[in-house]
CSV table of C-alpha atoms in Angstrom, one decimal:
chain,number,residue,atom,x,y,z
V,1,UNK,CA,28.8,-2.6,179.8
V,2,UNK,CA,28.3,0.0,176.9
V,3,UNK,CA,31.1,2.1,176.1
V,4,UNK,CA,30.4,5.7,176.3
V,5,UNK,CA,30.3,7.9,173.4
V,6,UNK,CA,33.7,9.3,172.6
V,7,UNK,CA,33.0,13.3,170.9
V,8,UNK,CA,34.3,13.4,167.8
V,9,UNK,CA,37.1,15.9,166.9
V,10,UNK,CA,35.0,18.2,165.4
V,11,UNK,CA,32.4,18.0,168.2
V,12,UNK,CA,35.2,18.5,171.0
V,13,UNK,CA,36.2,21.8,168.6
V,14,UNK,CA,32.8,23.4,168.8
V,15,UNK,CA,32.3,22.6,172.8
V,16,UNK,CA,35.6,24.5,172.9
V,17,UNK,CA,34.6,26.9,170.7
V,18,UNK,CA,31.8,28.1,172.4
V,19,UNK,CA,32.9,27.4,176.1
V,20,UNK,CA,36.2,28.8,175.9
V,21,UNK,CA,35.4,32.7,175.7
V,22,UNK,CA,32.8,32.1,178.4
V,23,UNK,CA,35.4,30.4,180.8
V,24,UNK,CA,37.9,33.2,179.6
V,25,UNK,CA,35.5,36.4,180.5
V,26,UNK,CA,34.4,34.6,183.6
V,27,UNK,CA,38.2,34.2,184.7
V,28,UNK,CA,38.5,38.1,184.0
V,29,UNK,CA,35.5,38.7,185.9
V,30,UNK,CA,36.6,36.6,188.9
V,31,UNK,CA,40.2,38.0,188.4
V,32,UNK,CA,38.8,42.4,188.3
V,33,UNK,CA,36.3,41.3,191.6
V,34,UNK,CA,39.2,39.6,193.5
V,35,UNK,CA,41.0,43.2,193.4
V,36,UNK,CA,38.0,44.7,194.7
V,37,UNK,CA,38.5,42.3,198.0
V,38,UNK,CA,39.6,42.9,201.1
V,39,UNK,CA,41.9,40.8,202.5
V,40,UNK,CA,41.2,38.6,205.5
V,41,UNK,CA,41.5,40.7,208.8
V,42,UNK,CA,44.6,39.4,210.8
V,43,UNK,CA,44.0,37.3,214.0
V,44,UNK,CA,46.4,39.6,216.0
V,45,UNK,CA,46.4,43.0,216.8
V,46,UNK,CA,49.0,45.2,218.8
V,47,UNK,CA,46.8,47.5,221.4
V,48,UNK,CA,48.6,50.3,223.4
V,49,UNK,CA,46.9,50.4,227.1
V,50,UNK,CA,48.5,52.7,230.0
V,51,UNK,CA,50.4,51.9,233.1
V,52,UNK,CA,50.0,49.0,235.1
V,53,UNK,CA,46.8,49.6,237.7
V,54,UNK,CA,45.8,52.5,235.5
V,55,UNK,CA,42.2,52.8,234.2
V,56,UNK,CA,43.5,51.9,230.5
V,57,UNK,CA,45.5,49.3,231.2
V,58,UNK,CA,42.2,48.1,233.0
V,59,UNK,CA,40.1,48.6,230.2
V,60,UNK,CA,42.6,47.1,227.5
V,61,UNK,CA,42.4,44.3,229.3
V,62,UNK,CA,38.8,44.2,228.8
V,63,UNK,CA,39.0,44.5,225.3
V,64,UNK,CA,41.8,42.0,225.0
V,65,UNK,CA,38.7,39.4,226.6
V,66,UNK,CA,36.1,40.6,224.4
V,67,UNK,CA,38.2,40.1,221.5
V,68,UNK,CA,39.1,36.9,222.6
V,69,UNK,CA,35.8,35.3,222.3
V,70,UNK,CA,35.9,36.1,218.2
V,71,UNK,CA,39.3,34.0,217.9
V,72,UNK,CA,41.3,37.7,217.6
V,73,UNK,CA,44.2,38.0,219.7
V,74,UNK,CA,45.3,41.3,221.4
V,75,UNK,CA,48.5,41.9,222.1
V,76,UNK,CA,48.8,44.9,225.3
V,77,UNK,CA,51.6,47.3,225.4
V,78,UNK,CA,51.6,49.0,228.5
V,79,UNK,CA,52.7,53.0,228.1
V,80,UNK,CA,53.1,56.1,230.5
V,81,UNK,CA,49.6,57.4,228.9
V,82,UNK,CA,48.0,59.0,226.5
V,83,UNK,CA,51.1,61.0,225.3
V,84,UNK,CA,52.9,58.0,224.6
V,85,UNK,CA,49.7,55.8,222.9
V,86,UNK,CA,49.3,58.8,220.1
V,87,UNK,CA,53.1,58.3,219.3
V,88,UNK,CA,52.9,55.0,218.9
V,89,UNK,CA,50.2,54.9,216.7
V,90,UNK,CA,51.4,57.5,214.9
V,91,UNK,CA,54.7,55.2,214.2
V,92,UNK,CA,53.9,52.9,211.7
V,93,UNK,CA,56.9,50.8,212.9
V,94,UNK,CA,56.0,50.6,216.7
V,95,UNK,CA,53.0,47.3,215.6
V,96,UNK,CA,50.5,49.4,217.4
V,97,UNK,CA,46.7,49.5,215.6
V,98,UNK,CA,44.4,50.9,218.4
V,99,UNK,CA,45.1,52.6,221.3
V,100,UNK,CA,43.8,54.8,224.3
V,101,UNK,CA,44.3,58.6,224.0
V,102,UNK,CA,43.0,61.4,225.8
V,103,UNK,CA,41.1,64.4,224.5
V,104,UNK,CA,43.0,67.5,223.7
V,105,UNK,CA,46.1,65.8,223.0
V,106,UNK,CA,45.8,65.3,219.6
V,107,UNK,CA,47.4,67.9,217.2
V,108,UNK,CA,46.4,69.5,214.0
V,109,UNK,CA,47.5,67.1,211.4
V,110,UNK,CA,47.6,64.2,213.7
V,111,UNK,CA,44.9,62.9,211.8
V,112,UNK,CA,46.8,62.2,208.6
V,113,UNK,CA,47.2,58.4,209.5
V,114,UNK,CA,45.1,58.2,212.4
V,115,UNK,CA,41.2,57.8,212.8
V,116,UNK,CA,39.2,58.1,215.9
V,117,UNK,CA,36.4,55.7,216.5
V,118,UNK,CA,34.7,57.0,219.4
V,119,UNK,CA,34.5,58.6,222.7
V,120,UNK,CA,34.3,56.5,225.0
V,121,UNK,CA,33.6,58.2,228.8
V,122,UNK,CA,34.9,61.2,230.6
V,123,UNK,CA,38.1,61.1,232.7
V,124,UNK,CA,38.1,64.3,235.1
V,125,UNK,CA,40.8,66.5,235.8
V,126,UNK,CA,41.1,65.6,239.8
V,127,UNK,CA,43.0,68.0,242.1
V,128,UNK,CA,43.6,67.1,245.8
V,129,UNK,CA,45.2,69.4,248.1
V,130,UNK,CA,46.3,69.8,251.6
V,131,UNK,CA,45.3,72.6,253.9
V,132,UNK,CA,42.1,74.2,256.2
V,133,UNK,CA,41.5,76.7,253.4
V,134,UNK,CA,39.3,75.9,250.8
V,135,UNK,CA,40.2,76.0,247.6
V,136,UNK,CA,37.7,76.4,244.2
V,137,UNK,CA,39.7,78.4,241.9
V,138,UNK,CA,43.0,77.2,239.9
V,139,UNK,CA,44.5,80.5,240.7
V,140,UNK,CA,44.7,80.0,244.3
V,141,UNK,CA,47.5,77.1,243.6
V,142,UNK,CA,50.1,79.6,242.4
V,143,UNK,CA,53.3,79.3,244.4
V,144,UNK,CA,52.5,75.8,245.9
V,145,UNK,CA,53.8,72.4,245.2
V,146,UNK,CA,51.6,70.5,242.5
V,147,UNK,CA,52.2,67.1,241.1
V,148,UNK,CA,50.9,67.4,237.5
V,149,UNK,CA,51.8,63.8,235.9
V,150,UNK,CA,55.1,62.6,234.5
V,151,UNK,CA,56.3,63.2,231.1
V,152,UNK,CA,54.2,60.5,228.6
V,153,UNK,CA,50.5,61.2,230.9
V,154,UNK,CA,47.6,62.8,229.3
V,155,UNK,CA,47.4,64.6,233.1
V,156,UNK,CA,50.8,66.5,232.4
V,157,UNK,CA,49.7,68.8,229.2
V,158,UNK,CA,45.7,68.9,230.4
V,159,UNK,CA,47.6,70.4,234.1
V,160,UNK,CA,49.8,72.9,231.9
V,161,UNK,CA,47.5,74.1,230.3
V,162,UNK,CA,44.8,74.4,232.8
V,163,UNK,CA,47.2,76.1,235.0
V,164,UNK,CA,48.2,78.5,232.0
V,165,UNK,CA,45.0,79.8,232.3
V,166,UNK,CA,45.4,81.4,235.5
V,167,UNK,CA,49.0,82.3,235.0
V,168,UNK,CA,50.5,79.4,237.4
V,169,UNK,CA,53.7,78.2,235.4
V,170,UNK,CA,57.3,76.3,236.1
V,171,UNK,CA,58.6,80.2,236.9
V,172,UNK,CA,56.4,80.6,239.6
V,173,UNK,CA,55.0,77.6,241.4
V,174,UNK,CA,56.9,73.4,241.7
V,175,UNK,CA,55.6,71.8,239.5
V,176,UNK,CA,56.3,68.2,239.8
V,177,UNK,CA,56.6,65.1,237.4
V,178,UNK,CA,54.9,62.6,239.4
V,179,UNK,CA,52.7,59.9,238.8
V,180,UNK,CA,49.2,59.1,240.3
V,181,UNK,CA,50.5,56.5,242.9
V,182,UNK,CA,53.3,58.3,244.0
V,183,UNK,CA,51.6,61.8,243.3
V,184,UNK,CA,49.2,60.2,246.2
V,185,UNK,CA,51.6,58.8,248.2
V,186,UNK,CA,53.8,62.1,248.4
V,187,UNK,CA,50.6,64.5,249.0
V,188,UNK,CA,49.6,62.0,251.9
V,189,UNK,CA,53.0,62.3,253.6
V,190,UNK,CA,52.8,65.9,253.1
V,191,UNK,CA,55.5,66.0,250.6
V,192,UNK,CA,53.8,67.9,247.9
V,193,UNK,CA,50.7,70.5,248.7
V,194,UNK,CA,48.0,69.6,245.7
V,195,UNK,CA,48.2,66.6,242.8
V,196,UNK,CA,46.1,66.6,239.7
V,197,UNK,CA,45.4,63.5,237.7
V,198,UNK,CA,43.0,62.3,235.3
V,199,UNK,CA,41.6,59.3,236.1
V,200,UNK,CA,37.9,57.8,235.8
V,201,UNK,CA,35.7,57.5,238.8
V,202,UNK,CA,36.3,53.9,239.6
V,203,UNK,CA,40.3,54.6,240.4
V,204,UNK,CA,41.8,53.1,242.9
V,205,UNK,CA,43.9,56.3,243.7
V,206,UNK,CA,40.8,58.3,243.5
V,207,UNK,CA,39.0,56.3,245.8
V,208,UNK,CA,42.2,56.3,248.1
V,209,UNK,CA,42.5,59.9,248.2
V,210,UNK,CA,38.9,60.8,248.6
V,211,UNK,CA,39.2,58.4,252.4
V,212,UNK,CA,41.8,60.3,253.1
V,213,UNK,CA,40.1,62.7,255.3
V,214,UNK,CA,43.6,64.8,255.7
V,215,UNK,CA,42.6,65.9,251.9
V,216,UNK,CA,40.5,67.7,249.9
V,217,UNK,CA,39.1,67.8,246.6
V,218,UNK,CA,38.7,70.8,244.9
V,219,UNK,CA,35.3,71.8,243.0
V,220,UNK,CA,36.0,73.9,240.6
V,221,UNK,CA,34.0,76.9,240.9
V,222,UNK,CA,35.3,78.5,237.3
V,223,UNK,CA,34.3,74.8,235.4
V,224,UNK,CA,31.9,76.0,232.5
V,225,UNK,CA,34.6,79.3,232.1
V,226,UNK,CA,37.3,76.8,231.5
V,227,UNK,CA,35.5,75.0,228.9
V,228,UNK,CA,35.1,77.8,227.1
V,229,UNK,CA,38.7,78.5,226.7
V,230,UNK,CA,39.5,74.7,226.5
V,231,UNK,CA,36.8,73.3,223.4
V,232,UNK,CA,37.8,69.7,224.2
V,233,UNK,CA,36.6,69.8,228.5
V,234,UNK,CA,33.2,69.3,229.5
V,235,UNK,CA,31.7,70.3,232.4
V,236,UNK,CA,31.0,67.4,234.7
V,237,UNK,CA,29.0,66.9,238.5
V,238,UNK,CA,30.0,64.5,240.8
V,239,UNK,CA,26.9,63.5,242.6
V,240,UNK,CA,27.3,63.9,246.9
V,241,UNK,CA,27.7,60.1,248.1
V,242,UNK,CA,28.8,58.9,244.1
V,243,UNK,CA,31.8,57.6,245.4
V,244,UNK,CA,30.8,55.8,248.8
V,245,UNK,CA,27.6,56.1,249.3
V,246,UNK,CA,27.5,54.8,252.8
V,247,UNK,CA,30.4,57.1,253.7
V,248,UNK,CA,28.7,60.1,252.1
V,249,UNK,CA,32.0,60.4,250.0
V,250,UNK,CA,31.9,63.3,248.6
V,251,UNK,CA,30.3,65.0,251.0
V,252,UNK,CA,28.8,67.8,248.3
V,253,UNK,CA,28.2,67.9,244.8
V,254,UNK,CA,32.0,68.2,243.3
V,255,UNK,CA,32.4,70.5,239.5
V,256,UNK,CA,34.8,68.9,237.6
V,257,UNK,CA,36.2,69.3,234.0
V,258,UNK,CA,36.7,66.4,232.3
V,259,UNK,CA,38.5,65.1,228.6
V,260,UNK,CA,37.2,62.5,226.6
V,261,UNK,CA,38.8,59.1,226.7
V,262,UNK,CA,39.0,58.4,222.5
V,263,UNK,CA,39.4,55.0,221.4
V,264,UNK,CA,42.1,55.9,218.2
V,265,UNK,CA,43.1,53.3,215.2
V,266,UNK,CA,45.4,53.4,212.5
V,267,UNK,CA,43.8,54.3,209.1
V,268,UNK,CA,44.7,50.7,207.3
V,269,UNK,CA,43.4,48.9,210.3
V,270,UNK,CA,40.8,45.9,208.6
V,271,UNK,CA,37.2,47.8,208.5
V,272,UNK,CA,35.9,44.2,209.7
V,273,UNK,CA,38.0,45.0,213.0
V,274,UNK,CA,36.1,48.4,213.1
V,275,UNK,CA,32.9,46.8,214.3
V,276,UNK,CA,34.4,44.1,216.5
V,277,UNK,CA,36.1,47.3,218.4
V,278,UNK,CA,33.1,49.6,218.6
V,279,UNK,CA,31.1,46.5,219.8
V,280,UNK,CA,33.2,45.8,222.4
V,281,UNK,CA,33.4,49.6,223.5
V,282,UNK,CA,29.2,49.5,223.4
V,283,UNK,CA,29.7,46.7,226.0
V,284,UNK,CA,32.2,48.3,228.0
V,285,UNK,CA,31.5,51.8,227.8
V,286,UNK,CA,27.8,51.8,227.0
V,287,UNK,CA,26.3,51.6,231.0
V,288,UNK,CA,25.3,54.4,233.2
V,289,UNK,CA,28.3,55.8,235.3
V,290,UNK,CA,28.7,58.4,237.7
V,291,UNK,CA,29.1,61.0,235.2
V,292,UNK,CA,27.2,59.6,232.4
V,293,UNK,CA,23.8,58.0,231.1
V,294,UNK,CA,23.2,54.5,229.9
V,295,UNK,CA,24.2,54.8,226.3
V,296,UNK,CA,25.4,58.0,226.0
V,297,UNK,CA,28.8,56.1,225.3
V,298,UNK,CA,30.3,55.3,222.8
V,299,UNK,CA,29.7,58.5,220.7
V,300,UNK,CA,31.2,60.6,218.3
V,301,UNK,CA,31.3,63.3,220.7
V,302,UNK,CA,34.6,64.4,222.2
V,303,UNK,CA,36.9,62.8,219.4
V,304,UNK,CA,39.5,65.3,218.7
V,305,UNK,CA,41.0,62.9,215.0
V,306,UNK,CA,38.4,63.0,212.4
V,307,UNK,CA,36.0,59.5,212.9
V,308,UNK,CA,36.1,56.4,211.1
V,309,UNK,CA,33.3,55.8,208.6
V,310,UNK,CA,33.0,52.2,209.3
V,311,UNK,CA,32.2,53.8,213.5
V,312,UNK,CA,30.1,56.0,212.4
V,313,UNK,CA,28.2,53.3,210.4
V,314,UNK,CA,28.2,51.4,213.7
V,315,UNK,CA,26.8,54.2,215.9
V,316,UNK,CA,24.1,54.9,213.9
V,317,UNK,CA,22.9,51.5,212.7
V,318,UNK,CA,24.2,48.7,215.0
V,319,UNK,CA,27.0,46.1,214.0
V,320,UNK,CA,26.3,44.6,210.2
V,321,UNK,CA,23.6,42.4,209.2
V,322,UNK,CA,26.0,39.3,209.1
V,323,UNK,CA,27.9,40.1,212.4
V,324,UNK,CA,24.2,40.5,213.6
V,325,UNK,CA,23.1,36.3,213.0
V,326,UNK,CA,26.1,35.2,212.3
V,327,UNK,CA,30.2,34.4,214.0
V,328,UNK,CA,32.2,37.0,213.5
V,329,UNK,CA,34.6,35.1,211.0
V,330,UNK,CA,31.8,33.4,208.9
V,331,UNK,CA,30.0,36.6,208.9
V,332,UNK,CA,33.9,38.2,207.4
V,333,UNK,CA,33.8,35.3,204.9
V,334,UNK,CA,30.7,35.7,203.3
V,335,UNK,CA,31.0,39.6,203.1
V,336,UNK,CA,34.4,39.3,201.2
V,337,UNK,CA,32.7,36.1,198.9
V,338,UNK,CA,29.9,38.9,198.3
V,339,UNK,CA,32.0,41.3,196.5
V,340,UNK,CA,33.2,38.7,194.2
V,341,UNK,CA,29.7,36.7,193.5
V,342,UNK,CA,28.0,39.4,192.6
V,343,UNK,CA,29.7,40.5,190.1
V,344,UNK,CA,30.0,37.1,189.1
V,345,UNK,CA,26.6,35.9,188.7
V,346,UNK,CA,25.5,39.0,187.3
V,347,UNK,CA,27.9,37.2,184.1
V,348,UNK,CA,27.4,33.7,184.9
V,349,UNK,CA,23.6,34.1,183.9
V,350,UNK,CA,23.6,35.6,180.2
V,351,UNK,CA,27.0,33.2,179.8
V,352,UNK,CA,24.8,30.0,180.7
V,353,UNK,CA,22.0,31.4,178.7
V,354,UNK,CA,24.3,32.1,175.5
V,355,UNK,CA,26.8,29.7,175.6
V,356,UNK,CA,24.3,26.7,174.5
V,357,UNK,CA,23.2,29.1,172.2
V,358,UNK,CA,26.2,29.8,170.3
V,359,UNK,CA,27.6,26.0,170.5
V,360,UNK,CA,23.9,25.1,168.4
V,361,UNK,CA,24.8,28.0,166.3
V,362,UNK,CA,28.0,26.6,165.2
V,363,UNK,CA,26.4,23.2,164.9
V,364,UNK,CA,23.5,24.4,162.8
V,365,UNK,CA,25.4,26.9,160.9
V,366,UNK,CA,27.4,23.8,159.4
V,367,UNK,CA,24.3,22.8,158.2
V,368,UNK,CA,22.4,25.4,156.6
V,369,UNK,CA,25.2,26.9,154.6
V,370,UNK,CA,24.4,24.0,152.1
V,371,UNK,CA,20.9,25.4,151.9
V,372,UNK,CA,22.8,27.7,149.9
V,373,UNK,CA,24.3,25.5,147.7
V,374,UNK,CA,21.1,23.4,146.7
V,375,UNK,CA,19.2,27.1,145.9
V,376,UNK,CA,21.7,27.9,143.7
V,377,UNK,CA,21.5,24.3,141.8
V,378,UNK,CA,17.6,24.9,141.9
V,379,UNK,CA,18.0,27.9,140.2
V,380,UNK,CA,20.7,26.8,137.3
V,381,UNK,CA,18.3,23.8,137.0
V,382,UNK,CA,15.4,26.2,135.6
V,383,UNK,CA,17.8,26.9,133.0
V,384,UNK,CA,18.8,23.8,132.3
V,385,UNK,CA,18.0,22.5,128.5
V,386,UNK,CA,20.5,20.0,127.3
V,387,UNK,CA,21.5,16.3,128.8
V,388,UNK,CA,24.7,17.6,129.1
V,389,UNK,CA,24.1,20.2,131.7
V,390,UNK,CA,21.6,17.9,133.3
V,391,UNK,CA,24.5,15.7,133.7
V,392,UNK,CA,26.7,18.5,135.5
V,393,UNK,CA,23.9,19.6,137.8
V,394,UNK,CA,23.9,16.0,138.9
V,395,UNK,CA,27.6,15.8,140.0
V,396,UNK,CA,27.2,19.1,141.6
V,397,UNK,CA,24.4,17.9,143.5
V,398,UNK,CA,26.5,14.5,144.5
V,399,UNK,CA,29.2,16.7,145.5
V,400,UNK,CA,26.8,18.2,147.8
V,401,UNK,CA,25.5,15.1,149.2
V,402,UNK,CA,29.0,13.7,149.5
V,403,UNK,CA,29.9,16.8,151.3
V,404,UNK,CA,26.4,16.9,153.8
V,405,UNK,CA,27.0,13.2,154.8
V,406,UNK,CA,30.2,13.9,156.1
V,407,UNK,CA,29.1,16.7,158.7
V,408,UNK,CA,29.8,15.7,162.5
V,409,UNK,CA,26.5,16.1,163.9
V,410,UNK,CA,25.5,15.7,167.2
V,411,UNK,CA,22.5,13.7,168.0
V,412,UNK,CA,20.7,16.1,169.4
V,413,UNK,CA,20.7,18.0,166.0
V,414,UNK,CA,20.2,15.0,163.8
V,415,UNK,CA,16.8,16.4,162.9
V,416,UNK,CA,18.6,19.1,161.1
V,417,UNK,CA,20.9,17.4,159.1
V,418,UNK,CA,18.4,15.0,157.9
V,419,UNK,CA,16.0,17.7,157.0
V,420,UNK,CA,18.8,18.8,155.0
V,421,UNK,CA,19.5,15.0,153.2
V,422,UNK,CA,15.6,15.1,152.7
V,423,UNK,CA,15.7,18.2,150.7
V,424,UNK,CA,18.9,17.3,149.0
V,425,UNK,CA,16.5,13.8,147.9
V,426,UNK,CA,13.5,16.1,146.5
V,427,UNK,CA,15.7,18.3,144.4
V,428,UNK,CA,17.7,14.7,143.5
V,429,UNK,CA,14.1,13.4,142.1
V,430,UNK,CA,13.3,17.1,140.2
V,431,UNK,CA,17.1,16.4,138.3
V,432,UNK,CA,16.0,13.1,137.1
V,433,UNK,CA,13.0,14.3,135.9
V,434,UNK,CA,14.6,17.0,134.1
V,435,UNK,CA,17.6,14.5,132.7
V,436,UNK,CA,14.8,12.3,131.3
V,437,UNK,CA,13.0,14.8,129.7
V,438,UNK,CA,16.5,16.3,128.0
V,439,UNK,CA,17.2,12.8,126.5
């Protein structure tokens, strides 16, 4: 078997030479783009829901399915509401990334490490009440017994301040911290006069109190007037028959005013989590309801925290072009491998271009410095007269020849070098002439 050919240590040198700074500027390269990357996003996340039965807790765990199916794990916390879910998010020791909070209960400044990324349906303010009389204005509840939601509830600071506006307070009406279930149970049994809750049409509580033909639910007749003193309400209709239809439940067209459910994150949640949520909320949320239009949800509209760019990205254009084709952690992979081959082949090119480049430099440089030498001896020889200086131009030019016979070459630039031996020859043959003419 033939051995292979061993480089010589010269050879190995100029390899080196000439690969070395391209290896090093790549490794700089690779080493600037990698801080440029985002991490993987983590297989877990913490989201806070609501209260057992609730219409959050519901939905959470619809998300936690969704989620599922793309390998990411969702861990539920259940909470008293809405209060509660903007304080844990806003704790960036309670583990919670995404929660459930209602309109109008963020703050000014709440938005400092929180991000909405969408709203996600209305949740009506619903107040039942006992009694013949009907009642349409919030007014006409001063001085009776009203459930309004226990402390933690989005329905307790949307009730205060609702019943602010006409004046109703803890000083002059009971106002009791009562939640839905037992808000309904109490108000059947004739405990309590009127409960308000917010709760989406589907609720099982809703539903319950709406059979209840003992109660009533009020329409209220000032709606668009309260949304103009509360910015974050919208004015909502509740169709005759849109809860039972076959029941004729309600029984007229019911105003309501209703916050908007906002699906909230943490700022340093993963952006690649962004779009998983918002296309899980366009799944969810997306479908015609009682009180809204196929795809009027998810939307920007209603968010009280300033939105994510990453969601509004997503509402505008769809998910990404990789999440589009491809699984969701592939299509993660080969974004994050993007940032850093770009940049990378963007040097890669000129480097493979160059670097053969400068190795035959290095190579042929060795070579045609003699050049130099054997001009110069050209030149002395056309002032050359005597034998003697024949004689030293002819140890000058066996110096060279010594010298030129003992460059490494590679065999791929042979050619050169013996370009360089057959030049050496031809001014050789002009020095003997000129030695036998000095004699």
């Amino acid at each position: 078997m033939r051995k292979p050919k061993l480089l010589l240590p010269r050879e190995s040198r100029d390899v080196w030479a000439a690969v070395l700074p391209a290896a090093v500027i790549l490794a700089t390269v690779v080493w600037i783009a990698y801080q440029f990357v985002e991490p993987a996003p983590p297989k877990r996340i913490v989201m806070t829901g609501g209260s057992e039965g609730g219409a959050y807790e519901g939905y959470a765990q619809r998300y936690k399915q969704l989620l599922a199916e793309d390998r990411i794990d969702v861990v539920l916390l259940p909470s008293a509401g809405s209060v509660e879910n903007l304080k844990r998010l806003m704790d960036g020791n309670s583990g919670a990334t995404v929660g459930f909070v209602q309109g109008g209960i963020a703050k000014e400044g709440d938005d400092d490490e929180l991000m909405s990324l969408a709203g996600l349906y209305h949740e009506p303010l619903w107040v039942f009440y006992r009694g013949e009389r009907t009642i349409d204005q919030i007014a006409q509840l001063r001085g009776r017994r009203i459930a309004i939601g226990p402390v933690g509830s989005g329905t307790r600071p949307l009730a205060l301040r609702v019943l602010a506006l006409a004046g109703i307070n803890a000083k002059n009406t009971r106002l009791l911290d009562l939640g839905a279930d037992d808000a309904a149970d109490a108000l059947a049994k004739g405990r309590i006069d009127a409960a308000m809750l917010v709760a989406d049409t589907d609720s099982p509580t809703v539903s319950q109190l709406l059979h209840d033909r003992r109660l009533k639910l009020m329409s209220f007749a000032q709606a668009e007037a309260i949304t103009r003193h509360l910015h974050y309400l919208s004015h909502v209709v509740l169709p005759e028959g849109g809860i039972d239809f076959a029941a004729n439940l309600p029984a007229h067209d019911v105003h309501l005013v209703a916050p908007t459910a906002n699906l909230v994150v943490r700022d340093d949640i993963h952006p690649a989590l962004i779009s998983l949520l918002m296309g899980a909320a366009t799944e969810i949320h997306g479908g015609a309801g009682l009180l809204r239009k196929a795809g009027e949800f998810p939307s920007e509209k209603g968010v009280d925290l300033a939105m994510s760019v990453d969601a509004e990205r997503y509402l505008k254009s769809g998910p990404p072009f990789l999440q589009r084709h491809l699984p969701f952690w592939l299509a993660v992979f080969i974004d994050r491998m993007v940032v850093m081959l770009l940049p990378l082949l963007a040097i890669l090119i000129p480097l493979v271009r160059f670097t053969p480049t400068i190795y035959a430099w290095r190579i042929k440089s060795r070579i045609y410095r003699w050049y130099g030498k054997l001009k110069v001896l050209e030149v002395d020889m056309e002032s050359a007269k005597t034998a003697a200086e024949a004689r030293a131009l002819e140890e000058r030019l066996e110096s060279i020849a010594q010298s030129v016979s003992r460059i490494p070459t590679p065999l791929a630039y042979s050619e050169y070098l013996y370009n360089l031996r057959s030049h050496i020859e031809l001014v050789r043959a002009r020095l003997d002439k000129l030695a036998h003419a000095a004699r």
